[in-house]
Coordinates of C-alpha atoms in Angstrom, one line a residue:
X17 CA 9.7 -12.0 10.2
X18 CA 10.5 -11.1 6.4
X19 CA 10.7 -14.9 5.6
X20 CA 7.2 -15.1 3.7
X21 CA 8.2 -11.9 1.8
X22 CA 11.6 -13.5 0.8
X23 CA 10.0 -16.6 -0.2
X24 CA 7.6 -14.8 -2.4
X25 CA 9.2 -14.3 -5.8
X26 CA 6.5 -11.9 -7.3
X27 CA 6.7 -9.7 -4.3
X28 CA 10.8 -9.6 -4.8
X29 CA 10.6 -8.7 -8.3
X30 CA 8.0 -5.9 -7.9
X31 CA 9.8 -4.3 -5.1
X32 CA 13.3 -4.5 -6.8
X33 CA 12.0 -2.9 -9.9
X34 CA 10.5 0.0 -7.7
X35 CA 13.4 0.2 -5.5
X36 CA 11.4 -0.1 -2.4
X37 CA 12.2 -2.1 0.5
X38 CA 10.1 -3.8 3.1
X39 CA 10.7 -4.0 6.9
X40 CA 9.4 -4.8 10.2
X41 CA 10.1 -3.7 13.8
X42 CA 9.2 -5.8 16.7
X43 CA 9.0 -4.0 20.2
X44 CA 8.4 -5.7 23.4
X45 CA 8.7 -4.4 27.2
X46 CA 12.0 -4.6 28.5
X47 CA 13.4 -6.0 25.2
X48 CA 15.8 -4.6 22.7
X49 CA 13.6 -3.7 19.8
X50 CA 14.2 -5.9 16.7
X51 CA 14.5 -5.4 12.9
X52 CA 14.0 -7.3 9.6
X53 CA 14.1 -6.1 6.1
X54 CA 14.3 -7.6 2.6
X55 CA 17.3 -7.3 0.5
X56 CA 16.2 -4.0 -1.0
X57 CA 16.5 -2.5 2.5
X58 CA 19.7 -4.4 3.2
X59 CA 21.4 -2.8 0.4
X60 CA 20.6 0.5 1.4
X61 CA 21.9 -0.1 4.8
X62 CA 24.9 -1.6 3.3
X63 CA 24.3 -5.0 5.3
X64 CA 23.7 -7.4 2.2
X65 CA 25.4 -10.7 2.8
X66 CA 26.4 -10.0 6.1
X67 CA 24.8 -11.8 9.0
X68 CA 23.7 -9.6 12.0
X69 CA 21.0 -10.3 14.7
X70 CA 17.3 -8.5 14.5
X71 CA 18.9 -6.6 17.5
X72 CA 21.9 -5.5 15.8
X73 CA 20.1 -4.5 12.4
X74 CA 17.7 -2.4 14.5
X75 CA 20.8 -0.4 15.6
X76 CA 22.5 -0.2 12.4
X77 CA 19.3 1.4 10.9
X78 CA 18.9 3.8 13.7
X79 CA 22.4 4.8 13.7
X80 CA 22.3 5.5 10.0
X81 CA 19.6 8.1 10.6
X82 CA 20.8 11.7 10.7
X83 CA 20.4 12.8 14.5
X84 CA 18.3 15.7 13.4
X85 CA 15.5 13.3 12.7
X86 CA 15.9 10.8 15.7
X87 CA 13.1 12.7 17.5
X88 CA 10.7 12.6 14.2
X89 CA 11.3 9.1 13.8
X90 CA 10.3 8.2 17.7
X91 CA 7.4 10.1 17.5
X92 CA 6.4 8.2 14.3
X93 CA 7.0 5.1 15.7
X94 CA 4.7 5.9 18.4
X95 CA 2.0 6.8 15.9
X96 CA 2.3 3.6 14.0
X97 CA 2.1 1.6 17.2
X98 CA -1.3 3.0 18.0
X99 CA -2.5 1.8 14.4
X100 CA -1.9 5.1 12.4
X101 CA -0.5 4.9 8.9
X102 CA 2.4 7.1 8.9
X103 CA 4.6 8.5 6.1
X104 CA 7.7 10.5 6.6
X105 CA 11.1 11.4 5.0
X106 CA 14.4 11.7 6.4
X107 CA 18.2 11.7 5.7
X108 CA 20.3 8.6 6.1
X109 CA 24.2 8.2 6.0
X110 CA 25.6 5.2 6.1
X111 CA 29.2 6.9 5.7
X112 CA 30.1 10.7 5.4
X113 CA 29.9 10.7 1.5
X114 CA 26.9 8.4 1.3
X115 CA 23.9 10.4 2.1
X116 CA 20.7 9.3 1.4
X117 CA 16.9 10.7 1.2
X118 CA 14.8 8.0 2.5
X119 CA 11.0 7.9 2.5
X120 CA 9.2 5.7 4.9
X121 CA 5.7 4.6 5.3
X122 CA 4.3 2.1 7.8
X123 CA 1.5 1.1 10.2
X124 CA 0.8 -1.5 13.2
X125 CA 0.4 -5.3 12.0
X126 CA -2.6 -6.0 14.1
X127 CA -2.3 -9.6 13.5
X128 CA 0.7 -9.9 15.6
X129 CA 0.2 -10.8 19.1
X130 CA 3.5 -11.5 20.9
X131 CA 3.9 -8.0 21.3
X132 CA 4.0 -5.0 19.1
X133 CA 5.0 -5.0 15.3
X134 CA 5.1 -2.5 12.9
X135 CA 5.8 -2.9 9.4
X136 CA 5.9 -0.9 6.0
X137 CA 7.9 0.1 3.0
X138 CA 11.4 1.8 2.7
X139 CA 12.3 3.7 -0.2
X140 CA 15.3 5.9 -1.6
X141 CA 14.3 9.1 -2.9
X142 CA 17.6 10.6 -3.4
X143 CA 17.1 11.1 -6.9
X144 CA 13.8 12.3 -6.8
X145 CA 14.9 15.1 -4.3
X146 CA 17.7 15.9 -6.4
X147 CA 15.5 16.4 -9.5
X148 CA 12.9 18.5 -7.2
X149 CA 16.5 20.8 -6.6
X150 CA 16.7 21.5 -10.2
X151 CA 14.3 24.1 -10.5
X152 CA 16.0 26.0 -7.9
X153 CA 18.0 28.9 -9.1
X154 CA 21.4 29.8 -7.7
X155 CA 22.1 33.4 -6.7
X156 CA 25.2 33.3 -8.8
X157 CA 23.4 32.4 -11.9
X158 CA 20.8 35.1 -11.4
X159 CA 23.1 37.9 -11.0
X160 CA 25.1 37.1 -14.3
X161 CA 21.5 36.7 -16.2
X162 CA 19.5 39.7 -14.7
X163 CA 20.8 41.9 -17.5
X164 CA 20.2 39.6 -20.2
X165 CA 16.9 37.9 -20.6
X166 CA 18.5 35.6 -23.3
X167 CA 20.8 34.2 -20.9
X168 CA 18.0 33.8 -18.2
X169 CA 15.9 32.1 -20.5
X170 CA 18.8 29.9 -21.3
X171 CA 19.4 29.0 -17.6
X172 CA 15.8 28.4 -17.1
X173 CA 15.8 25.7 -20.1
X174 CA 18.8 24.2 -18.6
X175 CA 17.5 23.8 -15.1
X176 CA 13.8 23.0 -16.2
X177 CA 14.4 20.5 -19.3
X178 CA 11.7 18.0 -17.6
X179 CA 8.9 20.8 -17.4
X180 CA 6.3 21.5 -19.8
X181 CA 6.0 25.1 -18.6
X182 CA 7.9 27.2 -16.0
X183 CA 6.7 30.7 -14.4
X184 CA 8.4 33.1 -12.9
X185 CA 6.1 34.9 -10.6
X186 CA 6.5 37.9 -8.3
X187 CA 4.2 37.1 -5.2
X188 CA 4.0 40.5 -3.9
X189 CA 2.8 42.2 -7.4
X190 CA 1.5 39.0 -8.9
X191 CA 3.3 39.7 -12.3
X192 CA 4.5 37.1 -14.2
X193 CA 6.3 35.6 -17.1
X194 CA 6.4 32.0 -18.7
X195 CA 9.9 30.9 -19.9
X196 CA 9.3 27.3 -20.8
X197 CA 6.3 26.9 -22.9
X198 CA 4.7 23.8 -23.8
X199 CA 3.3 23.1 -27.3
X200 CA 0.8 20.9 -25.5
X201 CA -0.9 24.0 -24.1
X202 CA -0.7 26.1 -27.2
X203 CA -4.2 25.3 -28.3
X204 CA -5.7 26.6 -25.0
X205 CA -4.6 30.5 -26.0
X206 CA -3.3 30.7 -22.4
X207 CA -1.2 33.9 -21.5
X208 CA 2.5 33.9 -21.6
X209 CA 2.8 36.7 -19.0
X210 CA 0.6 39.4 -17.3
X211 CA -0.3 41.1 -14.2
X212 CA -2.1 38.8 -11.8
X213 CA -0.7 35.0 -12.1
X214 CA -3.2 33.4 -9.7
X215 CA -6.3 35.2 -11.2
X216 CA -5.2 34.4 -14.6
X217 CA -4.6 30.7 -13.8
X218 CA -7.8 30.2 -11.9
X219 CA -9.6 31.9 -15.4
X220 CA -7.8 29.3 -17.7
X221 CA -8.3 26.3 -15.2
X222 CA -11.9 25.5 -16.7
X223 CA -10.3 25.6 -20.3
X224 CA -7.4 23.1 -19.4
X225 CA -7.9 20.9 -16.4
X226 CA -9.9 17.7 -16.3
X227 CA -13.4 18.4 -14.7
X228 CA -13.2 16.5 -11.5
X229 CA -9.8 17.9 -10.7
X230 CA -10.9 21.6 -11.1
X231 CA -12.2 22.4 -7.6
X232 CA -8.9 21.4 -6.0
X233 CA -6.6 23.3 -8.3
X234 CA -8.8 26.5 -7.8
X235 CA -8.6 26.1 -4.0
X236 CA -4.7 25.3 -4.4
X237 CA -4.5 28.6 -6.7
X238 CA -6.6 31.1 -4.3
X239 CA -4.6 33.9 -3.0
X240 CA -5.9 33.4 0.4
X241 CA -5.0 29.6 0.6
X242 CA -1.6 29.7 -1.2
X243 CA 0.1 33.2 -0.1
X244 CA 0.6 32.6 3.5
X245 CA 2.5 29.3 2.7
X246 CA 4.7 31.2 0.1
X247 CA 5.2 34.3 2.5
X248 CA 6.5 31.4 4.8
X249 CA 9.0 30.2 1.8
X250 CA 7.5 26.6 1.8
X251 CA 7.7 24.2 -1.4
X252 CA 4.3 23.1 -2.7
X253 CA 2.9 20.7 -5.1
X254 CA -0.3 19.4 -6.5
X255 CA -1.3 16.8 -9.0
X256 CA -4.2 17.3 -11.5
X257 CA -5.0 16.3 -14.9
X258 CA -5.4 18.1 -18.0
X259 CA -7.4 17.0 -21.3
X260 CA -5.2 16.6 -24.2
X261 CA -6.4 15.0 -27.7
X262 CA -9.5 14.2 -25.5
X263 CA -8.0 12.2 -22.9
X264 CA -6.8 13.1 -19.3
X265 CA -3.2 13.5 -18.7
X266 CA -1.5 13.6 -15.4
X267 CA 0.6 16.7 -14.6
X268 CA 2.1 17.9 -11.3
X269 CA 2.7 21.7 -10.5
X270 CA 5.8 22.1 -8.2
X271 CA 6.2 25.6 -6.7
X272 CA 9.7 26.6 -4.9
X273 CA 11.3 29.6 -3.9
X274 CA 13.3 31.2 -6.8
X275 CA 16.3 32.4 -4.5
X276 CA 17.1 31.8 -0.8
X277 CA 17.3 35.8 -0.1
X278 CA 14.5 36.7 -2.6
X279 CA 11.4 36.7 -0.7
X280 CA 9.4 38.3 -3.9
X281 CA 9.7 35.4 -6.5
X282 CA 8.7 31.5 -6.8
X283 CA 9.0 29.4 -9.7
X284 CA 5.7 27.6 -10.7
X285 CA 6.9 24.3 -12.7
X286 CA 4.4 22.2 -14.6
X287 CA 5.6 18.6 -15.2
X288 CA 4.2 15.6 -17.4
X289 CA 4.2 12.8 -15.1
X290 CA 1.7 10.6 -16.9
X291 CA 4.7 7.8 -17.0
X292 CA 5.4 7.8 -13.3
X293 CA 1.4 7.6 -12.6
X294 CA 1.6 4.7 -14.9
X295 CA 4.5 3.2 -13.1
X296 CA 2.9 3.9 -9.6
X297 CA -0.5 2.1 -10.8
X298 CA 1.6 -1.1 -12.3
X299 CA 3.4 -1.2 -8.8
X300 CA 0.3 -0.8 -6.8
X301 CA -1.4 -3.4 -8.9
X302 CA 1.2 -6.0 -8.5
X303 CA 1.9 -5.4 -5.1
X304 CA -1.9 -6.0 -4.6
X305 CA -1.9 -9.1 -6.4
X306 CA 1.1 -10.4 -4.5
X307 CA -0.7 -9.4 -1.5
X308 CA -3.5 -11.6 -2.9
X309 CA -1.1 -14.5 -3.5
X310 CA -0.2 -14.3 0.4
X311 CA -3.8 -14.9 1.4
X312 CA -4.3 -17.8 -1.0
X313 CA -3.8 -21.4 -0.3
X314 CA -1.1 -22.3 -3.1
X315 CA -2.5 -26.1 -3.6
X316 CA -6.4 -25.4 -3.7
X317 CA -6.8 -21.7 -4.9
X318 CA -9.2 -21.0 -1.9
X319 CA -8.5 -18.5 1.0
X320 CA -5.7 -19.9 3.3
X321 CA -5.3 -19.6 7.5
X322 CA -3.8 -16.2 7.4
X323 CA -6.9 -14.8 5.6
X324 CA -9.3 -16.5 8.0
X325 CA -7.2 -15.3 10.9
X326 CA -7.8 -11.5 9.5
X327 CA -11.4 -12.3 9.1
X328 CA -11.7 -13.4 12.6
X329 CA -9.9 -10.5 14.0
X330 CA -12.4 -8.4 12.0
X331 CA -15.4 -10.3 13.1
X332 CA -14.2 -10.0 16.6
X333 CA -14.3 -6.5 16.7
X334 CA -18.0 -6.3 15.4
X335 CA -19.1 -8.9 17.8
X336 CA -17.3 -6.9 20.7
X337 CA -18.9 -3.7 19.6
X338 CA -22.5 -5.2 19.3
X339 CA -22.6 -4.5 15.5
X340 CA -22.1 -8.2 14.4
X341 CA -24.7 -9.5 11.5
X342 CA -26.0 -12.7 11.6
X343 CA -23.7 -15.7 10.4
X344 CA -23.0 -19.2 10.7
X345 CA -19.8 -21.6 10.4
X346 CA -19.5 -24.6 8.6
X347 CA -16.4 -26.6 9.5
X348 CA -15.2 -29.6 7.1
X349 CA -12.7 -32.5 7.5
X350 CA -11.6 -34.5 4.4
X351 CA -11.9 -38.4 5.1
X352 CA -9.3 -40.7 4.3
X353 CA -6.2 -38.2 3.4
X354 CA -3.7 -40.3 5.0
X355 CA -4.7 -43.7 3.6
X356 CA -4.8 -41.9 0.2
X357 CA -1.1 -40.8 0.9
X358 CA 0.4 -44.1 2.0
X359 CA -1.6 -45.8 -0.9
X360 CA -1.0 -43.7 -3.7
X361 CA 1.5 -40.9 -2.8
X362 CA 1.2 -37.3 -1.9
X363 CA 0.2 -36.4 -5.5
X364 CA -3.0 -38.6 -5.0
X365 CA -3.6 -36.8 -1.5
X366 CA -3.2 -33.2 -3.1
X367 CA -5.3 -34.1 -5.8
X368 CA -8.1 -35.4 -3.1
X369 CA -7.8 -32.2 -1.5
X370 CA -8.2 -30.1 -4.5
X371 CA -11.6 -32.3 -5.4
X372 CA -12.6 -31.7 -1.6
X373 CA -12.0 -27.8 -2.1
X374 CA -14.0 -27.6 -5.7
X375 CA -17.0 -29.8 -3.8
X376 CA -17.1 -27.5 -1.0
X377 CA -17.0 -24.3 -3.2
X378 CA -19.6 -25.8 -5.5
X379 CA -22.1 -25.8 -2.5
X380 CA -21.3 -22.6 -0.7
X381 CA -20.8 -20.6 -3.8
X382 CA -21.6 -17.2 -2.1
X383 CA -19.6 -17.2 0.9
X384 CA -15.5 -17.1 1.1
X385 CA -14.1 -20.5 1.9
X386 CA -10.5 -21.0 3.8
X387 CA -8.2 -24.3 4.1
X388 CA -7.3 -23.6 7.9
X389 CA -5.2 -27.0 8.3
X390 CA -4.0 -30.2 6.2
X391 CA -7.2 -31.6 5.4
X392 CA -9.6 -29.0 7.3
X393 CA -11.7 -26.3 5.4
X394 CA -14.2 -23.7 6.9
X395 CA -16.6 -21.3 5.4
X396 CA -18.1 -18.3 7.0
X397 CA -21.8 -18.3 5.7
X398 CA -23.2 -14.8 4.9
X399 CA -26.0 -13.7 2.4
X400 CA -27.9 -16.4 0.4
X401 CA -25.7 -19.2 1.7
X402 CA -26.5 -18.2 5.2
X403 CA -30.3 -18.2 4.7
X404 CA -30.2 -21.5 2.9
X405 CA -27.5 -22.9 5.2
X406 CA -29.6 -26.1 6.3
X407 CA -30.6 -27.2 2.8
X408 CA -27.1 -26.8 1.4
X409 CA -25.6 -28.7 4.1
X410 CA -28.1 -31.6 3.6
X411 CA -27.4 -31.6 0.0
X412 CA -23.4 -31.6 0.6
X413 CA -24.0 -34.4 3.2
X414 CA -26.1 -36.5 0.7
X415 CA -23.3 -36.4 -1.7
X416 CA -20.7 -37.2 0.8
X417 CA -22.7 -40.2 2.0
X418 CA -23.2 -41.4 -1.6
X419 CA -19.5 -41.3 -1.9
X420 CA -18.6 -43.1 1.3
X421 CA -19.8 -46.2 -0.3
X422 CA -17.6 -45.9 -3.3
X423 CA -13.9 -46.7 -3.4
X424 CA -11.4 -43.7 -3.2
X425 CA -14.2 -41.1 -3.8
X426 CA -14.4 -37.6 -2.0
X427 CA -16.1 -37.9 1.7
X428 CA -16.2 -34.8 3.6
X429 CA -17.2 -34.7 7.2
X430 CA -19.1 -31.6 8.0
X431 CA -20.6 -29.3 10.7
X432 CA -22.5 -26.2 11.2
X433 CA -23.3 -23.6 13.9
X434 CA -25.4 -20.4 14.0
X435 CA -23.5 -17.4 15.9
X436 CA -25.7 -16.5 19.0
X437 CA -25.3 -13.4 20.1
X438 CA -26.4 -13.9 23.6
X439 CA -23.7 -16.4 24.4
X440 CA -20.8 -16.1 21.9
X441 CA -18.0 -13.5 22.7
X442 CA -15.7 -14.6 20.0
X443 CA -15.9 -16.2 16.5
X444 CA -14.1 -19.3 18.0
X445 CA -17.2 -19.9 20.2
X446 CA -19.3 -20.5 17.0
X447 CA -16.6 -22.2 15.4
X448 CA -16.1 -24.8 18.4
X449 CA -19.7 -25.9 18.2
X450 CA -19.6 -26.3 14.5
X451 CA -16.4 -28.3 15.1
X452 CA -17.9 -30.6 17.6
X453 CA -21.1 -31.1 15.0
X454 CA -18.3 -32.3 12.3
X455 CA -16.8 -34.8 14.7
X456 CA -20.0 -36.3 15.1
X457 CA -20.8 -36.3 11.3
X458 CA -17.4 -37.9 10.7
X459 CA -17.9 -40.5 13.5
X460 CA -21.3 -41.3 11.6
X461 CA -19.7 -41.4 8.1
X462 CA -17.0 -44.0 9.4
X463 CA -19.5 -46.0 10.9
X464 CA -21.5 -46.2 7.4
X465 CA -18.7 -46.7 5.7
X466 CA -18.0 -49.5 2.8

């Protein structure tokens, strides 16, 4: 199930650098669930280099999950089976000493038809969770420091060295004091202490925050919005951008209780996360590029059969829903590929396929072109190509007829069919008529060949 991912070197490098693993789970009625994962996930589970069946790997994964999360995991799997995108965290322990915080996200693989298959990513976020806990002040440290502002400030600096600003807020009186002050914000004339943290922050937002992020941050800091969650001792966070040197810079505000038994105080810690956001964007861009590669034919550069099947799935859904716009399908078969391979070798055959692909793309320049088999191509005609389909096909067949009189030139048999909303229940119905038309054209080309 993960063979294609493992063969894709780019995907492997991207996932390794971001410490992100890929997984799939297959679920069939009356069968034991099967699981596969890439080497990153196998490292997390401690099974790298060992041979386990997909059923055994599933059991190893599930047994590694802390029992307190079993019900949560099952609910998440049920949601994914229904096609929902689900993200959640849990604690994993491959041994008593090896506890990990794991973040998982996944959804249903709708292209899989032999049962139910869900797939997604698997990430060890233990370091992030530990960093998040750094802003929690222990009871012992507060007792030692409560009579010494200097000592307390030192503790705050030690615990919050990764933060630009740290505020200590009484959520009953709203009084606050800043213990870590950022030089980045010095030009904004922001108060370092005061009688109402929430009102003062809302007043400062227009001075500091990027215009499109102001509304969400104002809503977040509104007393009616935030105080109910703070009374419940929840940990909160929000991302937003600040204008520094005329450029938007990403920040994150983390809100955590100051002490376990002190219900009056919270720490509001502001962190510059620009480098983290840049890495996330780089990862997303590379993963998107890897996904594009997975849907591209490696030889010709056009879309591959997997991409065609995905398009077919979408269009079948629109057909069944009665919202399908008019379209046509053109099917192509490259003549003489076997003869070319036998006579000059497979490199010559590959060159013939590339030339055929370029020829098809040059005629159908506004529609997606797919290589659906060894010497078979298909085009789903939309837009301008759909309206000009007959003249375009006539021109392509004229070119093939001319080449048919030459030696070793590209000859492409072609067939066209229009979607009939009164008869066609699936895209395959239209495809079948185009395929029949193509074989008629192929027969004619052979009869008139040199």
